Each structure stands twice: as C-alpha cells, then as structure tokens.
Amino acid sequence: MKRVILILMIITGLTLYYSCEKEDKIVLDMEKAISPVLTSPSGGQSYVLLQENLEETVTTFEWSAAEYPLEDLPEIRYAVEVDLTENNFTSPATIGVTSETSLPVTVNRLNNSLLPLGVEPEEEYNTSVRVRSFISNASEDIYLYSQTVEIAVTPFEFEVKPIYLLGDATTAGWDNNAAIEMEHINDGEFAIVEEIIDGPWIKFLSVLGQWAPQWGTDDSGTSEEGPLVYRPTEDVDDPPAIPAPEPGEYRIVADTANLLYTITPVDEKLYLIGDMDGSSWNSSTGIEMTKTAPGKFKHTFNHSGEKGSNIQITNSVSNATKKWGSHSRVAHLRGKMIETKHNNNVKIYLPDIAGEYIIEVNLATMKYTIRAK
C-alpha cells in the first residue's frame, strides 16, 4: 500500500517523501482519501460560444469537497480541467483554479481554455471535463480526480479590428486602399512579417481608404524602434513617417496602446529537429520547413506517438543561433513560441497519438499550430 509521508517545512512549505516502511512520520493514507464528485453541469450539455457574449457565464462547474484523512493540511485547491474526449486527458487545459467547490465560467474563459487544444473556430467538439483536487503541486500522488463529464462546445476565433501597413518601402506603396493587414497579437499590439523593398518610409493606418486615424513617429524614430505618434483625425497634422530599414524580411510590431514600434529582421529559413521521422536531436539533420509566405512556414511529418516526444524549431542546420519551443512541458496543439539560445529543455511536446501531423509557424504572431493531417 502506498502512503505519502509529509514533512511540513517552515520556510519551503510542503515537501513530499515516499515510504512504506517508516511509520514515525506524518503519513497521508491516500487509500482513505475521498475524491471530489462533479455534480454540475450534467453530461450531454452543448454550448455554442459567441464573441459578443464574452463576459456572460456559460456554465458553473460544481463539485463535492475532497477529503484528505489528515488534520492541519494546507488548504485544498481544485483545478477544473478540460480535454478533447478523444485525447483522454493526455494533455488537458486548465479552465480555472479555486479553493471553492464551484467555478463560474464565462464564455471568454471557456473559449480561451479550448484554444491550446488545437480546436478550429465554429466547429463542435466533444470535450471531457474533470476536477482535480490538490494540496501541493509537488507530487501527482496526492492528486484526486473526479469522474469526467462530457460536454459539446463550439468555440470561436477572437476577432479584433486590424490595423494596416503601407509606405513606399512596402508593396502597397502609399495607396491607402491597398495597405497590408497586420495581425493582432496582444491588447493594442499588432504585428506583420513583410518584405521591405527599396524605399525610405512606412506608416500604419486604422481604416482602409482613409488617412486618419494613422500612426507615424517623431524625429527620434529609427529604422529599428521608436515612438508612435497618433493622428486621430484629418484636422491633425500628419506625423513624420517611420524610417524603413534596408531591403529584406522584417517583423514589424505596432503597439498602439503604449505607442511604440519595433522593426527586427527575421529568418528566411526554419528547420525542425527532434523526435519525428527523418530527424533527430542532431541539428545537422534538421528538416527544412516549407516557406509559404514571409514569416510563415509549414511541414508535414510522421509521429510514432511515443509518450514524451518533442521537437524544436531552429534557424540553422549547422550552427543554430536561435531555437524555439513552448513554455509548457505537456502537449499543446497550438501555443506561443519561446526563443532560447542555450536551454534545450524549451521544446514543443507532441500528442501521444501516432499519425501524420502538420506543423505551421507564424513569426508575426510568434505562434505555432499542430494538427493531424
């Protein structure tokens, strides 16, 4: 019988040790613990999520309290987890964490919880939800899980009004009807990877076909970074244009909330290394991804489904100066790319399901997606 022996440390909090022989310490007998029971919602519910209802409560998850057979333990906390039913909680997302026995969930929160699972907008997915109780994250041996409840959810893709890039250093020129749409990456922040041609200036517009609102810079702006100067209406003078760098492909970021911009060169080739057919962790055997547009790359690969398999993205097969992975140590089918030069533990973990997959990389948003072919 496995028992968990707890030593309460004044400074570090709860530290865990395991033993079946020493009985002179505080022992938590997990066979006598009682798991939470998810009581609401009932299985079979269906939810269609809409952006216009962001702050509405779509449902409230409720469960009975977990019980650990030992006094003076830390406060019991609960994580509500969701995964696609077919994945069987191989890499669940967390909807929320609380010390209560209920969790109201808004449309926005549920939708954001589903996106890392690789779902597509406006398609219905069968998902499974469970509650995990814990008193420490130091060991999975003291986790208790509720039963699972299946619900169908239709997510949406969050849409934000874009801004646009133009200027004689771009293919759009100064035609405000042909300005190039940028992608929303954060609150008030937009990005694009674009080829800069031989021209001196760029600007940003808010509305196609109109010269206001727009953003330029001031005399301190350079071809690498600087302040944004906002022109709200035609009644306000045009701000100076932003100096363009030498011709090449650049990631251009406009932060309209903090009124800053950056222009940085991007790699024109990317490679994959790691646990996939045709590659290894030797960077010299990296697989070149197919470039589909400036800053956008794609590759189809076979995956054995072996648990813990992972990959990295690099900018070279022989002398990589950049490597990208994910912040998470579990498999997520979409996520933010984290750059590292030295930490080989920053990786993208693959699903524990064998098959043919497609990975896509977007250097404008600095995100990746993986989907079954």
Short mmCIF file of N, CA and C in Angstrom, two decimals, residues 220-325:
data_model
loop_
_atom_site.label_atom_id
_atom_site.label_comp_id
_atom_site.label_asym_id
_atom_site.label_seq_id
_atom_site.Cartn_x
_atom_site.Cartn_y
_atom_site.Cartn_z
N SER A 220 12.78 61.18 -33.26
CA SER A 220 13.61 60.19 -32.56
C SER A 220 13.42 58.78 -33.11
N GLY A 221 12.44 58.58 -33.98
CA GLY A 221 12.18 57.26 -34.52
C GLY A 221 13.28 56.80 -35.46
N THR A 222 13.65 55.53 -35.36
CA THR A 222 14.69 54.97 -36.21
C THR A 222 14.11 53.81 -37.04
N SER A 223 14.96 53.18 -37.83
CA SER A 223 14.52 52.04 -38.63
C SER A 223 14.50 50.76 -37.81
N GLU A 224 14.74 50.85 -36.50
CA GLU A 224 14.68 49.69 -35.61
C GLU A 224 13.58 49.82 -34.55
N GLU A 225 13.39 51.02 -34.01
CA GLU A 225 12.39 51.22 -32.97
C GLU A 225 12.15 52.70 -32.76
N GLY A 226 11.07 52.98 -32.04
CA GLY A 226 10.79 54.37 -31.73
C GLY A 226 9.37 54.57 -31.24
N PRO A 227 9.00 55.81 -30.95
CA PRO A 227 7.64 56.10 -30.51
C PRO A 227 6.67 56.17 -31.68
N LEU A 228 5.42 55.82 -31.43
CA LEU A 228 4.36 56.06 -32.39
C LEU A 228 3.68 57.38 -32.07
N VAL A 229 3.42 58.15 -33.10
CA VAL A 229 2.68 59.40 -32.95
C VAL A 229 1.33 59.22 -33.64
N TYR A 230 0.26 59.45 -32.89
CA TYR A 230 -1.10 59.15 -33.36
C TYR A 230 -1.74 60.37 -34.00
N ARG A 231 -2.34 60.16 -35.13
CA ARG A 231 -3.14 61.19 -35.79
C ARG A 231 -4.59 60.73 -35.78
N PRO A 232 -5.43 61.26 -34.89
CA PRO A 232 -6.79 60.75 -34.75
C PRO A 232 -7.73 61.16 -35.88
N THR A 233 -7.57 62.38 -36.41
CA THR A 233 -8.50 62.89 -37.44
C THR A 233 -7.73 63.67 -38.49
N GLU A 234 -8.41 63.99 -39.57
CA GLU A 234 -7.83 64.78 -40.65
C GLU A 234 -7.48 66.19 -40.18
N ASP A 235 -8.07 66.64 -39.09
CA ASP A 235 -7.81 68.01 -38.59
C ASP A 235 -6.45 68.12 -37.93
N VAL A 236 -5.80 67.00 -37.65
CA VAL A 236 -4.49 66.99 -37.01
C VAL A 236 -3.42 66.78 -38.08
N ASP A 237 -2.29 67.48 -37.95
CA ASP A 237 -1.22 67.37 -38.93
C ASP A 237 -0.68 65.94 -38.99
N ASP A 238 -0.22 65.54 -40.19
CA ASP A 238 0.42 64.23 -40.35
C ASP A 238 1.68 64.15 -39.50
N PRO A 239 1.87 63.05 -38.77
CA PRO A 239 3.16 62.84 -38.11
C PRO A 239 4.20 62.41 -39.12
N PRO A 240 5.49 62.57 -38.83
CA PRO A 240 6.52 62.09 -39.75
C PRO A 240 6.40 60.60 -39.99
N ALA A 241 6.79 60.14 -41.17
CA ALA A 241 6.78 58.71 -41.48
C ALA A 241 7.91 58.01 -40.73
N ILE A 242 7.79 56.69 -40.62
CA ILE A 242 8.76 55.86 -39.90
C ILE A 242 9.86 55.44 -40.87
N PRO A 243 11.14 55.65 -40.50
CA PRO A 243 12.22 55.23 -41.41
C PRO A 243 12.22 53.72 -41.62
N ALA A 244 12.39 53.28 -42.85
CA ALA A 244 12.42 51.85 -43.17
C ALA A 244 13.86 51.35 -43.15
N PRO A 245 14.06 50.08 -42.79
CA PRO A 245 15.41 49.50 -42.83
C PRO A 245 15.82 49.13 -44.25
N GLU A 246 17.00 48.53 -44.37
CA GLU A 246 17.47 48.03 -45.67
C GLU A 246 16.51 46.94 -46.17
N PRO A 247 16.44 46.72 -47.49
CA PRO A 247 15.55 45.68 -48.02
C PRO A 247 15.78 44.32 -47.37
N GLY A 248 14.71 43.60 -47.15
CA GLY A 248 14.76 42.29 -46.51
C GLY A 248 13.43 42.00 -45.84
N GLU A 249 13.34 40.87 -45.15
CA GLU A 249 12.12 40.50 -44.45
C GLU A 249 12.25 40.86 -42.96
N TYR A 250 11.22 41.54 -42.44
CA TYR A 250 11.26 42.06 -41.07
C TYR A 250 9.95 41.78 -40.36
N ARG A 251 10.07 41.58 -39.05
CA ARG A 251 8.89 41.54 -38.18
C ARG A 251 8.65 42.95 -37.67
N ILE A 252 7.50 43.51 -38.03
CA ILE A 252 7.14 44.89 -37.67
C ILE A 252 6.02 44.82 -36.65
N VAL A 253 6.24 45.41 -35.49
CA VAL A 253 5.26 45.39 -34.41
C VAL A 253 4.85 46.82 -34.08
N ALA A 254 3.55 47.07 -34.07
CA ALA A 254 3.00 48.37 -33.70
C ALA A 254 2.18 48.20 -32.42
N ASP A 255 2.64 48.80 -31.35
CA ASP A 255 1.94 48.76 -30.06
C ASP A 255 1.15 50.06 -29.93
N THR A 256 -0.12 50.01 -30.33
CA THR A 256 -0.94 51.21 -30.34
C THR A 256 -1.43 51.60 -28.95
N ALA A 257 -1.27 50.71 -27.97
CA ALA A 257 -1.65 51.04 -26.59
C ALA A 257 -0.55 51.85 -25.91
N ASN A 258 0.70 51.40 -26.08
CA ASN A 258 1.84 52.07 -25.45
C ASN A 258 2.58 53.01 -26.39
N LEU A 259 2.09 53.09 -27.65
CA LEU A 259 2.63 54.00 -28.66
C LEU A 259 4.12 53.78 -28.89
N LEU A 260 4.45 52.53 -29.27
CA LEU A 260 5.81 52.15 -29.59
C LEU A 260 5.80 51.25 -30.82
N TYR A 261 6.91 51.22 -31.55
CA TYR A 261 7.04 50.28 -32.65
C TYR A 261 8.44 49.67 -32.62
N THR A 262 8.55 48.45 -33.19
CA THR A 262 9.86 47.80 -33.37
C THR A 262 9.91 47.18 -34.76
N ILE A 263 11.11 47.13 -35.33
CA ILE A 263 11.34 46.51 -36.63
C ILE A 263 12.58 45.64 -36.50
N THR A 264 12.41 44.32 -36.65
CA THR A 264 13.52 43.40 -36.47
C THR A 264 13.59 42.42 -37.63
N PRO A 265 14.79 42.07 -38.10
CA PRO A 265 14.91 41.10 -39.20
C PRO A 265 14.47 39.72 -38.75
N VAL A 266 13.94 38.92 -39.66
CA VAL A 266 13.52 37.55 -39.34
C VAL A 266 14.30 36.57 -40.20
N ASP A 267 14.34 35.33 -39.74
CA ASP A 267 14.98 34.27 -40.50
C ASP A 267 14.13 33.89 -41.70
N GLU A 268 14.78 33.69 -42.82
CA GLU A 268 14.06 33.32 -44.04
C GLU A 268 14.00 31.81 -44.25
N LYS A 269 14.67 31.04 -43.35
CA LYS A 269 14.57 29.59 -43.36
C LYS A 269 14.43 29.10 -41.92
N LEU A 270 13.60 28.08 -41.72
CA LEU A 270 13.45 27.45 -40.43
C LEU A 270 13.57 25.95 -40.59
N TYR A 271 13.99 25.27 -39.50
CA TYR A 271 14.22 23.83 -39.52
C TYR A 271 13.60 23.19 -38.28
N LEU A 272 13.28 21.92 -38.38
CA LEU A 272 12.76 21.14 -37.26
C LEU A 272 13.77 20.08 -36.86
N ILE A 273 13.99 19.93 -35.56
CA ILE A 273 14.80 18.84 -35.04
C ILE A 273 14.01 18.16 -33.92
N GLY A 274 14.33 16.89 -33.64
CA GLY A 274 13.66 16.22 -32.54
C GLY A 274 13.09 14.87 -32.89
N ASP A 275 12.06 14.48 -32.14
CA ASP A 275 11.51 13.12 -32.21
C ASP A 275 10.45 12.99 -33.30
N MET A 276 10.90 12.98 -34.54
CA MET A 276 9.99 12.77 -35.66
C MET A 276 10.72 12.00 -36.74
N ASP A 277 9.98 11.35 -37.61
CA ASP A 277 10.61 10.59 -38.68
C ASP A 277 11.47 11.51 -39.55
N GLY A 278 12.68 11.04 -39.84
CA GLY A 278 13.56 11.79 -40.72
C GLY A 278 14.44 12.80 -40.02
N SER A 279 14.33 12.92 -38.68
CA SER A 279 15.11 13.90 -37.96
C SER A 279 15.65 13.28 -36.68
N SER A 280 16.44 14.06 -35.96
CA SER A 280 16.96 13.64 -34.67
C SER A 280 17.27 14.92 -33.90
N TRP A 281 17.93 14.76 -32.73
CA TRP A 281 18.32 15.93 -31.96
C TRP A 281 19.66 16.49 -32.39
N ASN A 282 20.22 15.94 -33.45
CA ASN A 282 21.43 16.50 -34.04
C ASN A 282 21.01 17.59 -35.02
N SER A 283 21.41 18.82 -34.74
CA SER A 283 20.93 19.93 -35.57
C SER A 283 21.37 19.80 -37.02
N SER A 284 22.42 19.00 -37.28
CA SER A 284 22.85 18.84 -38.67
C SER A 284 21.87 18.02 -39.48
N THR A 285 20.92 17.33 -38.81
CA THR A 285 19.91 16.54 -39.53
C THR A 285 18.55 17.22 -39.46
N GLY A 286 18.54 18.52 -39.22
CA GLY A 286 17.29 19.24 -39.17
C GLY A 286 16.55 19.19 -40.50
N ILE A 287 15.23 19.23 -40.44
CA ILE A 287 14.39 19.19 -41.64
C ILE A 287 13.95 20.62 -41.97
N GLU A 288 14.22 21.05 -43.19
CA GLU A 288 13.83 22.40 -43.59
C GLU A 288 12.33 22.47 -43.78
N MET A 289 11.71 23.49 -43.18
CA MET A 289 10.28 23.70 -43.34
C MET A 289 10.01 24.43 -44.66
N THR A 290 8.82 24.25 -45.20
CA THR A 290 8.42 24.93 -46.42
C THR A 290 7.92 26.34 -46.10
N LYS A 291 8.50 27.31 -46.75
CA LYS A 291 8.08 28.70 -46.54
C LYS A 291 6.88 28.97 -47.43
N THR A 292 5.75 29.39 -46.81
CA THR A 292 4.52 29.62 -47.56
C THR A 292 4.25 31.10 -47.79
N ALA A 293 4.89 31.97 -47.02
CA ALA A 293 4.75 33.42 -47.13
C ALA A 293 5.81 34.02 -46.23
N PRO A 294 6.10 35.33 -46.34
CA PRO A 294 7.06 35.92 -45.42
C PRO A 294 6.69 35.64 -43.95
N GLY A 295 7.60 34.99 -43.23
CA GLY A 295 7.37 34.70 -41.82
C GLY A 295 6.46 33.52 -41.55
N LYS A 296 6.03 32.79 -42.57
CA LYS A 296 5.13 31.66 -42.37
C LYS A 296 5.75 30.39 -42.96
N PHE A 297 5.73 29.30 -42.16
CA PHE A 297 6.38 28.06 -42.53
C PHE A 297 5.48 26.88 -42.19
N LYS A 298 5.71 25.75 -42.90
CA LYS A 298 4.84 24.60 -42.75
C LYS A 298 5.64 23.33 -43.00
N HIS A 299 5.26 22.23 -42.31
CA HIS A 299 5.89 20.94 -42.57
C HIS A 299 4.96 19.81 -42.16
N THR A 300 4.94 18.74 -42.96
CA THR A 300 4.17 17.54 -42.65
C THR A 300 5.14 16.45 -42.20
N PHE A 301 4.81 15.78 -41.08
CA PHE A 301 5.73 14.77 -40.57
C PHE A 301 4.95 13.62 -39.94
N ASN A 302 5.63 12.49 -39.83
CA ASN A 302 5.07 11.32 -39.15
C ASN A 302 5.55 11.29 -37.71
N HIS A 303 4.66 10.86 -36.81
CA HIS A 303 4.98 10.81 -35.38
C HIS A 303 4.58 9.45 -34.84
N SER A 304 5.48 8.82 -34.11
CA SER A 304 5.26 7.46 -33.61
C SER A 304 4.22 7.39 -32.51
N GLY A 305 3.95 8.53 -31.86
CA GLY A 305 3.01 8.53 -30.74
C GLY A 305 3.67 8.20 -29.42
N GLU A 306 4.98 8.03 -29.41
CA GLU A 306 5.68 7.71 -28.17
C GLU A 306 5.53 8.84 -27.16
N LYS A 307 5.17 8.47 -25.94
CA LYS A 307 4.92 9.46 -24.90
C LYS A 307 6.17 10.27 -24.62
N GLY A 308 5.99 11.58 -24.47
CA GLY A 308 7.11 12.46 -24.16
C GLY A 308 7.90 12.93 -25.36
N SER A 309 7.48 12.56 -26.57
CA SER A 309 8.19 13.01 -27.77
C SER A 309 8.07 14.52 -27.92
N ASN A 310 9.12 15.15 -28.39
CA ASN A 310 9.09 16.61 -28.54
C ASN A 310 10.02 17.06 -29.66
N ILE A 311 9.88 18.30 -30.05
CA ILE A 311 10.65 18.87 -31.15
C ILE A 311 11.06 20.29 -30.80
N GLN A 312 11.98 20.83 -31.58
CA GLN A 312 12.33 22.24 -31.51
C GLN A 312 12.38 22.81 -32.92
N ILE A 313 12.21 24.11 -33.01
CA ILE A 313 12.36 24.85 -34.25
C ILE A 313 13.69 25.59 -34.17
N THR A 314 14.51 25.55 -35.23
CA THR A 314 15.79 26.25 -35.25
C THR A 314 15.91 27.07 -36.52
N ASN A 315 16.92 27.93 -36.53
CA ASN A 315 17.13 28.77 -37.72
C ASN A 315 18.32 28.31 -38.55
N SER A 316 18.89 27.13 -38.22
CA SER A 316 20.03 26.63 -38.99
C SER A 316 20.18 25.13 -38.76
N VAL A 317 20.76 24.44 -39.73
CA VAL A 317 21.03 23.01 -39.55
C VAL A 317 22.43 22.76 -39.04
N SER A 318 23.30 23.75 -39.12
CA SER A 318 24.69 23.53 -38.74
C SER A 318 25.13 24.36 -37.54
N ASN A 319 24.62 25.57 -37.43
CA ASN A 319 25.06 26.45 -36.36
C ASN A 319 23.89 27.32 -35.91
N ALA A 320 22.90 26.69 -35.30
CA ALA A 320 21.68 27.40 -34.92
C ALA A 320 21.98 28.45 -33.85
N THR A 321 21.63 29.68 -34.13
CA THR A 321 21.76 30.76 -33.13
C THR A 321 20.44 31.00 -32.41
N LYS A 322 19.37 30.42 -32.94
CA LYS A 322 18.06 30.57 -32.30
C LYS A 322 17.37 29.21 -32.26
N LYS A 323 16.70 28.95 -31.14
CA LYS A 323 15.86 27.77 -31.00
C LYS A 323 14.55 28.21 -30.37
N TRP A 324 13.47 27.58 -30.81
CA TRP A 324 12.16 27.91 -30.25
C TRP A 324 11.48 26.64 -29.74
N GLY A 325 10.78 26.79 -28.63
CA GLY A 325 9.98 25.72 -28.09
C GLY A 325 8.72 26.30 -27.50
#
